[in-house]
Amino acid sequence: MDLWIDYFLMRQVQVLEINGDKGIGDKINFDMPLVSQHLRILNLQFVDFSVDISELPVLVDLNLKKCGIWTQEMSSISLQRLSISTCRVDDEIRVCIFAPCLTSLLLDGFQGRTPLLEDMPLLETAYIRLGFGSLDYCDYYYDDPGYCPHESCVGCYVGDYQSVLLNGLSNASHLELISHPKIYIYERDLEYRPLFAKLKTLLLNEWCAVLNLHGLVSILQQCPILEELTLQFYNIEDFIFDKIEGSEYPIEQSFFASAQLKLVTIEYEEIDERVSNTFKLLSTCGGIPKEHINLKPRRSCFYCFSFEKNSDNDDARPSARLYDDDD
């Protein structure tokens, strides 16, 4: 394979696609130096990836699907679009992504530690889905939901970083954040109050409902020009309701939502406490007129990005699971 890749690069190809699927679940190893002044698009699938992409000065599009990522840093000053789907990293490291020219980002079904995002001043759209396979979950969630004082909790320990994801995403104008509620990254990052000064459309799922919608209030307070909000409340596991009822955060707390927020859509499987509390919080405490809040029932209990939804098919399936089969 190395000989073929060398040959293609000598021919100054602009698009390189490698699919290492052998039909037996194994991946091919791709660790050769990759140097090209012409390669613009790199698509890899079923590949163990440890390439230094900084040696690709005109690379603008990188897509990794079902790959193993065995590098501590992904650095590129030319990259504009990055998609990482159902990929795995070394459990002991947190991959640092430095791509200051990035405009579009997809992180979906990351297995291992959630990547650390450096500042992305040109970012426009970001789709993040953290679920089954993530190691950034709180071991003490059932005891202290939304707050973990235990230094021994490996899942909540993220090092000396003030932010893992949200500071790097703060320049986006369209943002979708989906996560299993036990994964603590979003809540932890919100403690540092990142300002989403350009954000106009936002999609969240039930992680923001823990502790009486504390996550929702926290992020709305940091979105001064938000115009459209979508909430997905599908899962109805008992632990969610138990922790909301025992919350120390009162549902009556006041906050100021964006004056530009004209449309709130709450997608639900059935009307439950989260749906009614969210409606009450937004209309009463958030100052959002009730006629601007749309309740939308859906048959599907899967958490979809907006681009995955099919208006004619509510059973659209995302590419990664939030919940383990035994969860």
Coordinates of C-alpha atoms in Angstrom, one line a residue:
M1 CA 0.0 0.0 0.0
D2 CA 2.9 2.4 0.8
L3 CA 4.2 2.0 -2.7
W4 CA 0.8 2.8 -4.2
I5 CA 0.4 5.9 -2.0
D6 CA 3.9 7.1 -3.0
Y7 CA 3.0 6.7 -6.6
F8 CA -0.3 8.6 -6.3
L9 CA 1.4 11.5 -4.4
M10 CA 4.1 11.6 -7.1
R11 CA 1.3 12.0 -9.6
Q12 CA 0.1 15.1 -7.6
V13 CA -3.3 13.7 -6.8
Q14 CA -5.6 16.2 -5.0
V15 CA -8.0 13.6 -3.6
L16 CA -6.9 10.4 -1.8
E17 CA -9.3 7.8 -0.4
I18 CA -8.3 4.7 1.5
N19 CA -10.8 2.1 2.7
G20 CA -9.1 -0.6 4.8
D21 CA -12.2 -2.7 5.4
K22 CA -11.1 -6.4 5.0
G23 CA -14.5 -7.7 6.0
I24 CA -13.2 -9.2 9.2
G25 CA -13.3 -6.1 11.4
D26 CA -9.5 -5.4 11.2
K27 CA -8.0 -2.1 10.1
I28 CA -4.9 -1.5 7.9
N29 CA -2.0 0.4 9.5
F30 CA -1.2 3.7 7.9
D31 CA 1.8 5.4 9.6
M32 CA 4.0 6.3 6.6
P33 CA 5.1 10.0 6.2
L34 CA 2.5 11.8 4.1
V35 CA 4.0 14.7 2.3
S36 CA 2.3 16.5 -0.6
Q37 CA 2.0 20.0 -1.9
H38 CA -1.2 19.1 -3.8
L39 CA -3.4 16.9 -1.7
R40 CA -6.6 18.7 -0.7
I41 CA -9.0 16.0 0.3
L42 CA -8.1 12.9 2.4
N43 CA -10.8 10.3 3.2
L44 CA -9.9 7.3 5.4
Q45 CA -12.0 4.4 6.6
F46 CA -11.0 1.4 8.6
V47 CA -7.5 2.7 9.0
D48 CA -5.1 2.9 11.9
F49 CA -4.1 6.5 11.5
S50 CA -0.9 8.2 12.9
V51 CA -0.1 10.6 10.1
D52 CA 1.3 14.1 10.7
I53 CA -1.2 16.2 8.6
S54 CA 0.9 19.3 9.1
E55 CA 3.0 18.1 6.2
L56 CA 0.0 18.7 3.9
P57 CA 0.0 22.5 3.5
V58 CA -3.1 22.6 1.1
L59 CA -5.3 20.0 2.9
V60 CA -8.8 21.4 3.3
D61 CA -11.0 18.4 3.9
L62 CA -10.2 15.4 6.2
N63 CA -12.7 12.6 6.8
L64 CA -12.0 9.8 9.3
K65 CA -14.6 7.0 9.7
K66 CA -14.2 3.9 11.9
C67 CA -10.5 4.6 12.2
G68 CA -8.0 4.3 15.1
I69 CA -6.3 7.6 15.8
W70 CA -2.9 7.0 17.4
T71 CA -1.5 10.5 17.5
Q72 CA -1.5 13.1 20.3
E73 CA -2.1 16.1 18.0
M74 CA -3.8 16.8 14.8
S75 CA -2.4 20.1 13.5
S76 CA -3.2 21.9 10.2
I77 CA -3.2 25.6 9.3
S78 CA -5.1 24.9 6.0
L79 CA -7.8 22.5 7.1
Q80 CA -11.3 23.9 6.7
R81 CA -13.6 20.8 7.1
L82 CA -13.0 18.0 9.6
S83 CA -15.2 14.9 10.1
I84 CA -14.4 12.2 12.7
S85 CA -17.0 9.5 13.0
T86 CA -16.9 6.4 15.2
C87 CA -13.2 6.5 15.7
R88 CA -11.1 5.3 18.6
V89 CA -8.1 6.8 20.4
D90 CA -5.6 5.6 23.0
D91 CA -7.5 5.6 26.3
E92 CA -4.5 7.3 28.0
I93 CA -4.4 10.4 25.8
R94 CA -6.6 13.3 24.8
V95 CA -6.0 14.2 21.2
C96 CA -5.4 18.0 20.7
I97 CA -6.9 19.4 17.5
F98 CA -5.3 22.6 16.2
A99 CA -7.0 23.9 13.1
P100 CA -7.4 27.7 13.1
C101 CA -9.0 27.9 9.6
L102 CA -11.6 25.2 10.3
T103 CA -15.2 26.2 9.3
S104 CA -17.0 22.9 9.7
L105 CA -16.5 20.2 12.4
L106 CA -18.2 16.8 13.0
L107 CA -17.3 14.7 16.1
D108 CA -19.6 11.7 16.3
G109 CA -19.3 8.6 18.4
F110 CA -15.8 9.2 19.6
Q111 CA -14.4 6.2 21.5
G112 CA -12.0 7.1 24.3
R113 CA -11.2 10.6 25.6
T114 CA -13.0 13.5 23.9
P115 CA -10.6 15.6 21.8
L116 CA -9.3 18.9 23.1
L117 CA -10.2 21.7 20.8
E118 CA -8.0 24.7 20.4
D119 CA -9.4 28.1 19.3
M120 CA -11.2 28.0 16.0
P121 CA -11.9 31.7 15.1
L122 CA -13.4 30.9 11.6
L123 CA -15.7 28.0 12.8
E124 CA -19.3 28.3 11.4
T125 CA -20.9 24.9 12.1
A126 CA -20.2 22.1 14.6
Y127 CA -21.9 18.8 15.2
I128 CA -20.8 17.0 18.4
R129 CA -22.3 13.7 19.6
L130 CA -20.8 12.0 22.7
G131 CA -22.2 8.6 23.7
F132 CA -21.4 4.9 24.0
G133 CA -17.6 4.5 24.0
S134 CA -16.7 7.8 25.6
L135 CA -14.5 7.6 28.7
D136 CA -15.5 11.1 29.8
Y137 CA -18.4 9.9 32.0
C138 CA -18.9 10.5 35.7
D139 CA -18.5 7.5 37.9
Y140 CA -20.5 9.2 40.6
Y141 CA -23.4 10.4 38.5
Y142 CA -26.0 8.4 40.4
D143 CA -24.8 9.9 43.7
D144 CA -24.1 13.5 42.6
P145 CA -25.7 14.3 39.2
G146 CA -24.2 17.3 37.5
Y147 CA -21.6 17.8 40.2
C148 CA -18.6 15.6 41.0
P149 CA -16.3 16.5 43.9
H150 CA -14.3 13.3 43.7
E151 CA -10.7 13.7 42.5
S152 CA -10.7 9.9 42.0
C153 CA -13.3 10.1 39.3
V154 CA -11.2 9.3 36.2
G155 CA -14.0 10.2 33.8
C156 CA -14.4 13.8 35.2
Y157 CA -10.6 14.4 35.4
V158 CA -9.6 16.3 32.2
G159 CA -6.2 17.6 33.3
D160 CA -5.4 21.3 33.7
Y161 CA -7.5 22.5 30.7
Q162 CA -10.1 25.2 31.4
S163 CA -12.2 23.8 28.5
V164 CA -12.1 20.7 26.5
L165 CA -14.8 21.5 23.8
L166 CA -16.9 24.6 24.3
N167 CA -14.2 27.3 24.2
G168 CA -13.0 25.9 20.8
L169 CA -16.6 25.9 19.6
S170 CA -17.5 29.4 20.8
N171 CA -17.2 31.1 17.5
A172 CA -19.8 28.8 15.7
S173 CA -23.0 30.3 14.3
H174 CA -24.7 26.8 14.2
L175 CA -24.0 24.3 17.0
E176 CA -25.4 20.9 17.9
L177 CA -24.4 19.3 21.2
I178 CA -25.7 15.7 21.9
S179 CA -24.5 13.6 24.8
H180 CA -25.5 10.9 27.2
P181 CA -26.3 12.7 30.5
K182 CA -23.5 10.9 32.4
I183 CA -20.8 12.4 30.2
Y184 CA -19.7 15.5 32.0
I185 CA -17.7 17.5 29.4
Y186 CA -20.4 20.0 28.5
E187 CA -21.4 20.8 32.0
R188 CA -17.8 21.1 33.1
D189 CA -16.9 23.4 30.2
L190 CA -20.0 25.6 31.0
E191 CA -18.5 26.3 34.4
Y192 CA -16.0 28.6 32.6
R193 CA -18.8 30.5 31.0
P194 CA -17.7 30.5 27.3
L195 CA -19.4 33.2 25.3
F196 CA -21.1 32.1 22.1
A197 CA -21.2 35.6 20.6
K198 CA -22.0 34.5 17.0
L199 CA -24.4 31.6 17.8
K200 CA -27.8 31.8 16.0
T201 CA -29.0 28.1 16.0
L202 CA -28.5 25.6 18.8
L203 CA -29.6 21.9 19.2
L204 CA -29.3 20.1 22.6
N205 CA -30.6 16.9 24.0
E206 CA -31.4 15.7 27.5
W207 CA -28.0 16.3 29.1
C208 CA -29.2 19.9 29.6
A209 CA -32.2 18.7 31.7
V210 CA -30.1 17.3 34.6
L211 CA -30.5 19.4 37.7
N212 CA -33.7 21.1 36.7
L213 CA -32.4 22.3 33.3
H214 CA -29.3 23.9 34.8
G215 CA -27.2 23.2 31.7
L216 CA -29.9 24.7 29.5
V217 CA -30.0 27.9 31.6
S218 CA -26.2 28.1 31.7
I219 CA -25.7 27.9 27.9
L220 CA -28.6 30.2 27.1
Q221 CA -27.1 32.9 29.2
Q222 CA -24.0 32.8 27.0
C223 CA -25.8 33.1 23.7
P224 CA -26.7 36.8 23.2
I225 CA -28.0 36.6 19.6
L226 CA -29.5 33.1 19.6
E227 CA -32.5 32.9 17.1
E228 CA -33.5 29.2 17.1
L229 CA -33.3 26.5 19.8
T230 CA -34.1 22.8 19.4
L231 CA -34.3 20.4 22.3
Q232 CA -34.5 16.6 22.0
F233 CA -36.1 14.8 25.0
Y234 CA -36.5 11.2 24.0
N235 CA -35.0 8.9 26.7
I236 CA -37.3 8.4 29.7
E237 CA -35.1 6.4 32.1
D238 CA -36.1 6.8 35.7
F239 CA -32.8 8.2 36.9
I240 CA -33.3 11.4 35.0
F241 CA -36.6 12.2 36.8
D242 CA -35.2 11.1 40.2
K243 CA -32.3 13.5 40.0
I244 CA -34.4 16.4 38.7
E245 CA -36.9 16.1 41.6
G246 CA -34.0 16.2 44.2
S247 CA -32.2 19.1 42.6
E248 CA -30.9 22.0 44.6
Y249 CA -31.5 24.3 41.6
P250 CA -35.0 25.8 41.7
I251 CA -37.1 25.7 38.5
E252 CA -38.2 29.3 39.3
Q253 CA -34.8 30.8 38.8
S254 CA -34.8 33.8 36.5
F255 CA -32.6 34.3 33.5
F256 CA -32.5 36.3 30.3
A257 CA -32.7 34.5 27.0
S258 CA -31.7 36.1 23.8
A259 CA -34.1 38.8 22.6
Q260 CA -33.7 37.4 19.1
L261 CA -34.9 33.9 20.1
K262 CA -38.0 33.6 18.1
L263 CA -38.4 29.8 17.8
V264 CA -38.0 27.0 20.3
T265 CA -38.8 23.4 19.3
I266 CA -39.1 20.7 21.9
E267 CA -39.0 17.3 20.3
Y268 CA -40.4 14.5 22.6
E269 CA -41.5 10.9 22.7
E270 CA -44.1 11.7 25.4
I271 CA -45.0 14.6 27.6
D272 CA -43.1 14.2 30.8
E273 CA -41.7 16.3 33.6
R274 CA -38.8 17.5 31.5
V275 CA -41.0 18.7 28.8
S276 CA -43.4 20.5 31.1
N277 CA -40.6 22.0 33.2
T278 CA -38.8 23.2 30.1
F279 CA -41.9 24.9 28.8
K280 CA -42.5 26.6 32.1
L281 CA -38.9 27.7 32.5
L282 CA -38.6 29.2 29.0
S283 CA -42.0 30.9 29.0
T284 CA -42.0 32.1 32.6
C285 CA -38.4 32.7 33.6
G286 CA -36.8 33.1 30.2
G287 CA -39.2 35.6 28.9
I288 CA -40.0 33.6 25.7
P289 CA -43.6 34.0 24.5
K290 CA -45.5 30.7 24.6
E291 CA -46.5 31.1 21.0
H292 CA -42.8 30.9 20.1
I293 CA -42.4 27.4 21.8
N294 CA -43.3 24.5 19.5
L295 CA -43.9 21.0 21.0
K296 CA -43.2 18.4 18.4
P297 CA -43.9 14.6 19.1
R298 CA -41.6 12.2 17.3
R299 CA -41.8 8.4 17.1
S300 CA -38.0 8.0 17.1
C301 CA -36.1 7.8 20.3
F302 CA -32.8 8.3 18.6
Y303 CA -30.8 11.6 18.9
C304 CA -30.3 12.9 15.4
F305 CA -28.3 15.8 14.0
S306 CA -30.4 18.2 12.0
F307 CA -28.9 17.0 8.7
E308 CA -29.9 13.4 9.6
K309 CA -33.5 14.1 10.0
N310 CA -35.9 13.1 7.2
S311 CA -39.3 14.9 7.3
D312 CA -40.9 11.8 5.8
N313 CA -39.3 9.4 8.1
D314 CA -39.1 9.9 11.9
D315 CA -37.1 6.7 12.3
A316 CA -33.9 8.2 10.8
R317 CA -30.9 6.5 12.6
P318 CA -27.7 8.3 13.7
S319 CA -24.4 6.6 13.0
A320 CA -23.5 6.3 16.7
R321 CA -25.3 5.2 19.8
L322 CA -25.6 7.3 23.0
Y323 CA -26.6 4.3 25.2
D324 CA -25.0 0.9 25.6
D325 CA -27.5 -2.0 25.1
D326 CA -27.3 -2.7 28.9
D327 CA -27.6 1.0 30.0

